[in-house]
mmCIF file of C-alpha atoms in Angstrom:
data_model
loop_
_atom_site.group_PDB
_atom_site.id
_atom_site.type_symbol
_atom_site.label_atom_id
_atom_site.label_comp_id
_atom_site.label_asym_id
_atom_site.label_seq_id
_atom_site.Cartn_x
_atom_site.Cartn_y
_atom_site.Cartn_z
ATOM 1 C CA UNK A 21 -54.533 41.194 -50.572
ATOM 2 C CA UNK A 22 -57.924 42.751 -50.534
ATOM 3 C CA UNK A 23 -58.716 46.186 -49.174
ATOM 4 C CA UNK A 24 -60.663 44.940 -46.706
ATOM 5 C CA UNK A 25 -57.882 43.127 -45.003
ATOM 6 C CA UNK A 26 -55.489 45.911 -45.587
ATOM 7 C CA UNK A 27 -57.209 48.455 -43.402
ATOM 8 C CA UNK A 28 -56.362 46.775 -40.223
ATOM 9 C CA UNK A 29 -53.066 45.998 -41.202
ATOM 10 C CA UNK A 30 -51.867 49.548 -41.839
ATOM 11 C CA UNK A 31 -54.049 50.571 -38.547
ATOM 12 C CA UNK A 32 -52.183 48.258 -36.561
ATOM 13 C CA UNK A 33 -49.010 48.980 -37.656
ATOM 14 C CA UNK A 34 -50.189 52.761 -37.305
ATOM 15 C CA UNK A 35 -51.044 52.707 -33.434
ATOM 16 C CA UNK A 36 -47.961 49.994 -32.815
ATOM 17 C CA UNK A 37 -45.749 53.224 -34.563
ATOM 18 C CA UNK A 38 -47.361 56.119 -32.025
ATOM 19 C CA UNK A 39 -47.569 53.601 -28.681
ATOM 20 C CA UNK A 40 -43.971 53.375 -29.662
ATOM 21 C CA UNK A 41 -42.824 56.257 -30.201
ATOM 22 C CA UNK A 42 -44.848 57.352 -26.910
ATOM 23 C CA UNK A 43 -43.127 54.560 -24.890
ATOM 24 C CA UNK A 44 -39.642 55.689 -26.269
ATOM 25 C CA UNK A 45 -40.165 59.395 -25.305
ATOM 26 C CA UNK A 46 -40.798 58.527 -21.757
ATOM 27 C CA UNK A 47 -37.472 56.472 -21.292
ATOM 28 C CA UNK A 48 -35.469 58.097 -23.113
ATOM 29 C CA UNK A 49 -35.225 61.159 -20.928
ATOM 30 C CA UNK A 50 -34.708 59.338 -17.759
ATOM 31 C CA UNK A 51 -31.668 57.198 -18.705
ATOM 32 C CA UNK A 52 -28.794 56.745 -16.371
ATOM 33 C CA UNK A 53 -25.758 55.074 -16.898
ATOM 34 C CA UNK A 54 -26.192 51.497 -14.976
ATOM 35 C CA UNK A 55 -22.776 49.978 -15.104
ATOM 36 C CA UNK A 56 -19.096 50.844 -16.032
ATOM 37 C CA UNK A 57 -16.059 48.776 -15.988
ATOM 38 C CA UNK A 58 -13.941 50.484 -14.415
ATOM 39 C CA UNK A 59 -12.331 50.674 -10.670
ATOM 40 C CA UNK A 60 -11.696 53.105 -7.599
ATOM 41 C CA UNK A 61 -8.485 54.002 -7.065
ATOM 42 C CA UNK A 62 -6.384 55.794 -4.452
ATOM 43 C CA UNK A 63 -4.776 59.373 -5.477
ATOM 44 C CA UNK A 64 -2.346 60.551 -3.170
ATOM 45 C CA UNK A 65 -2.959 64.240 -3.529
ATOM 46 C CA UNK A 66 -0.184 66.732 -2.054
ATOM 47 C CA UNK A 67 -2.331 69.785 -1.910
ATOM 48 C CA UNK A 68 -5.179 71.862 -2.775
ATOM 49 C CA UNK A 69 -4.108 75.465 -3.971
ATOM 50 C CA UNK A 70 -6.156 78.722 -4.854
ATOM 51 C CA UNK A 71 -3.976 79.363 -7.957
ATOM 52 C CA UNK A 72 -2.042 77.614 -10.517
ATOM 53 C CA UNK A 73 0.858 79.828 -9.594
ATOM 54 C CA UNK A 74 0.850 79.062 -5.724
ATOM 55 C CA UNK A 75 0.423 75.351 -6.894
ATOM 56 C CA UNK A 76 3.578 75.580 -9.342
ATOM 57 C CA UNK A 77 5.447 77.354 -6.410
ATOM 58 C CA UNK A 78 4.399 74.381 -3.515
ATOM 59 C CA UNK A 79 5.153 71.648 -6.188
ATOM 60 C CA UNK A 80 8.630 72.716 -7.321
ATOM 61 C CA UNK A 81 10.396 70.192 -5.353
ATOM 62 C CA UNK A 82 8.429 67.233 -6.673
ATOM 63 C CA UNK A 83 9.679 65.936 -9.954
ATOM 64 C CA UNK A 84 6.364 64.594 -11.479
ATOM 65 C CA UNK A 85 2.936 65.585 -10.441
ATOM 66 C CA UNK A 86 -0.262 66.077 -12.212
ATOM 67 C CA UNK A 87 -3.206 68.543 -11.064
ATOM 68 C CA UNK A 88 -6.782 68.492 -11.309
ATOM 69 C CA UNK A 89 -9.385 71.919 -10.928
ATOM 70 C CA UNK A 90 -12.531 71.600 -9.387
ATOM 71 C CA UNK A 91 -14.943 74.469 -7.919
ATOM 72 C CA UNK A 92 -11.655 77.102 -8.679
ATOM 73 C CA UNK A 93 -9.251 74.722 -6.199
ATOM 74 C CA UNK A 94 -6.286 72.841 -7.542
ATOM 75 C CA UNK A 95 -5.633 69.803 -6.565
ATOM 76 C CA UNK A 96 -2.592 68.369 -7.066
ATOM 77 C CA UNK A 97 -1.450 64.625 -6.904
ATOM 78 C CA UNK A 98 1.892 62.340 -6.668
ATOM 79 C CA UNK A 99 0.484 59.252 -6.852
ATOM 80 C CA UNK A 100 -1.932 56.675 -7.729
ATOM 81 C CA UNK A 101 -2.702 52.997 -6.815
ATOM 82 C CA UNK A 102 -5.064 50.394 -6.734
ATOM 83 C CA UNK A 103 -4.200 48.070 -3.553
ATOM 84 C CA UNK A 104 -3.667 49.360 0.072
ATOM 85 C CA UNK A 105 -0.572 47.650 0.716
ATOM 86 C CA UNK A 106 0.713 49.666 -2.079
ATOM 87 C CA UNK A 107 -0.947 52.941 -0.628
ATOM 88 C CA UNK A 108 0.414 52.530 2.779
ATOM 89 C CA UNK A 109 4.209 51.995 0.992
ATOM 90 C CA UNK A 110 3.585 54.771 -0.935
ATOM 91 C CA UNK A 111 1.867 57.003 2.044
ATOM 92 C CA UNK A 112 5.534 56.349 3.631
ATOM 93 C CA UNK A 113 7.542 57.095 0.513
ATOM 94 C CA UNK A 114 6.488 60.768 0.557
ATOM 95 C CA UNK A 115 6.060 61.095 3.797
ATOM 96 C CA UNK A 116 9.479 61.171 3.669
ATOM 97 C CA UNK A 117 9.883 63.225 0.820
ATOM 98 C CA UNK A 118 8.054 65.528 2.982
ATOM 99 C CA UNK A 119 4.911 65.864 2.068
ATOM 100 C CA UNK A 120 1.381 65.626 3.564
ATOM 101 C CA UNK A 121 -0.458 63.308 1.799
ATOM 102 C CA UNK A 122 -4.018 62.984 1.912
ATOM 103 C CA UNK A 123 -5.899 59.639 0.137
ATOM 104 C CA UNK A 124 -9.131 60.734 -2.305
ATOM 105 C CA UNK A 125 -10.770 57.656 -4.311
ATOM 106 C CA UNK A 126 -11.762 58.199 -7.409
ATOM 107 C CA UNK A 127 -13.712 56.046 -9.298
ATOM 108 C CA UNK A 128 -11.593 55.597 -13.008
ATOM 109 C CA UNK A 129 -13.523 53.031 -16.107
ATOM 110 C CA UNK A 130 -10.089 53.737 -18.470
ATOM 111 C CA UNK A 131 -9.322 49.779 -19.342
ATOM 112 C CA UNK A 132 -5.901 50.722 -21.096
ATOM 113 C CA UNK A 133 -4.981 52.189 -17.770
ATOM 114 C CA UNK A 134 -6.451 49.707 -15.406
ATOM 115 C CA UNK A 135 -4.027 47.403 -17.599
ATOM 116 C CA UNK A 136 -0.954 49.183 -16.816
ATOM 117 C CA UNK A 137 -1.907 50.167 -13.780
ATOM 118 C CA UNK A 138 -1.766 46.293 -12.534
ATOM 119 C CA UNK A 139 1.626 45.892 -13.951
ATOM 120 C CA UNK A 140 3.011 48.963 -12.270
ATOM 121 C CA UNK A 141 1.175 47.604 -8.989
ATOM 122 C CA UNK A 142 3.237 43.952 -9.208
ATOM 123 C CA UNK A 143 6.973 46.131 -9.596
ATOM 124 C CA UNK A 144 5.676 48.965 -6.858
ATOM 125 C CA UNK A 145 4.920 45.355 -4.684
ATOM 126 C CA UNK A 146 8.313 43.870 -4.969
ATOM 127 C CA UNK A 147 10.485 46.874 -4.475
ATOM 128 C CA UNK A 148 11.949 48.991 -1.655
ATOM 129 C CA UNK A 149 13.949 51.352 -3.318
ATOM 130 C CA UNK A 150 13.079 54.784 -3.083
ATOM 131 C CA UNK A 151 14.604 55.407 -6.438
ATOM 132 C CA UNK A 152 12.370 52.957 -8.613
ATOM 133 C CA UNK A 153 9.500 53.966 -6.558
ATOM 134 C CA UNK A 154 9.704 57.621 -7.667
ATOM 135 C CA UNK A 155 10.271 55.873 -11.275
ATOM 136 C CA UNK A 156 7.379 53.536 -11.359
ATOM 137 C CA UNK A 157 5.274 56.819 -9.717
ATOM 138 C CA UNK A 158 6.284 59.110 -12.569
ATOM 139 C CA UNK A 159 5.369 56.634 -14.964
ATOM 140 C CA UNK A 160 1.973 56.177 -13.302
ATOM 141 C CA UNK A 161 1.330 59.238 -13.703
ATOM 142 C CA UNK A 162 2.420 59.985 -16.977
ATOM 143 C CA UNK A 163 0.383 57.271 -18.564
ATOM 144 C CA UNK A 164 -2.836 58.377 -16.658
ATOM 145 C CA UNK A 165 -2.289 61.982 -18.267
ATOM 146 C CA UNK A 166 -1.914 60.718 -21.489
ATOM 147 C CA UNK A 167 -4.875 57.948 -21.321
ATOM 148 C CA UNK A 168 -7.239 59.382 -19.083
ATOM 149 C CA UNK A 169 -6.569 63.106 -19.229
ATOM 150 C CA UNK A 170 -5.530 64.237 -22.615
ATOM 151 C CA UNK A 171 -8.320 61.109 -23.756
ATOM 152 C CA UNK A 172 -10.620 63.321 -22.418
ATOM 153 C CA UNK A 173 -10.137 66.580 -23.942
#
């Protein structure tokens, strides 16, 4: 290749390199998440505490439970499905049990425990017994700690 046809070669690729470069810096600060897989679910929380002690206290009766902080509050939950059928059974179930359950959705993009989620949904579904719905709760639970909580951390 001659010189002469060189120079606007290595020009071109030159300006292509900064209008790049320029176009990529003003993107690449205002990217937002678009899409995840995921779904809402219901929590069925049993109370919001000021302290980890006065939540351990309130809680004492339940047998499985996990807890969430936000702004210094605990929250604390007994529950979690995807379907309302299953929310209103489950509403009843410790209603019961006496507590006062309140519904939060929260949006949750773990696939391993969407999966299991949906099988625990079909047993919850079929049964009336208190005593596997307490099981199949505590094992709801216990999966989203380890999958979704200790994933996190």
């Amino acid at each position: 290749m001659k010189l002469k046809n060189m120079f606007p070669v290595v020009l071109c690729i030159l300006i292509g390199f900064f209008m790049g470069n320029f176009m990529f810096k003003q993107y690449s600060q205002k990217v937002d998440t678009v899409s995840l897989t995921g779904e809402n679910l219901y929590f069925l929380q049993a109370g919001v505490f000021s302290s980890e002690s006065s939540m351990k206290e309130a809680m004492s009766k339940s047998s499985y439970y996990i807890y969430r902080k936000e702004n210094n509050m605990y929250y604390s939950y007994v529950g979690i499905v995807k379907n309302e059928k299953n929310l209103e059974k489950l509403k009843d179930y410790f209603k019961q049990e006496g507590y006062d359950i309140y519904v939060r959705e929260m949006f949750v993009s773990n696939i391993s425990f969407l999966t299991i989620l949906d099988q625990y949904e079909t047993l919850l579904q079929e049964t009336t017994d208190n005593k596997i719905i307490k099981s199949i709760e505590n094992q709801v639970l216990g999966k989203y700690e380890e999958l979704v909580i200790d994933d996190k951390n």
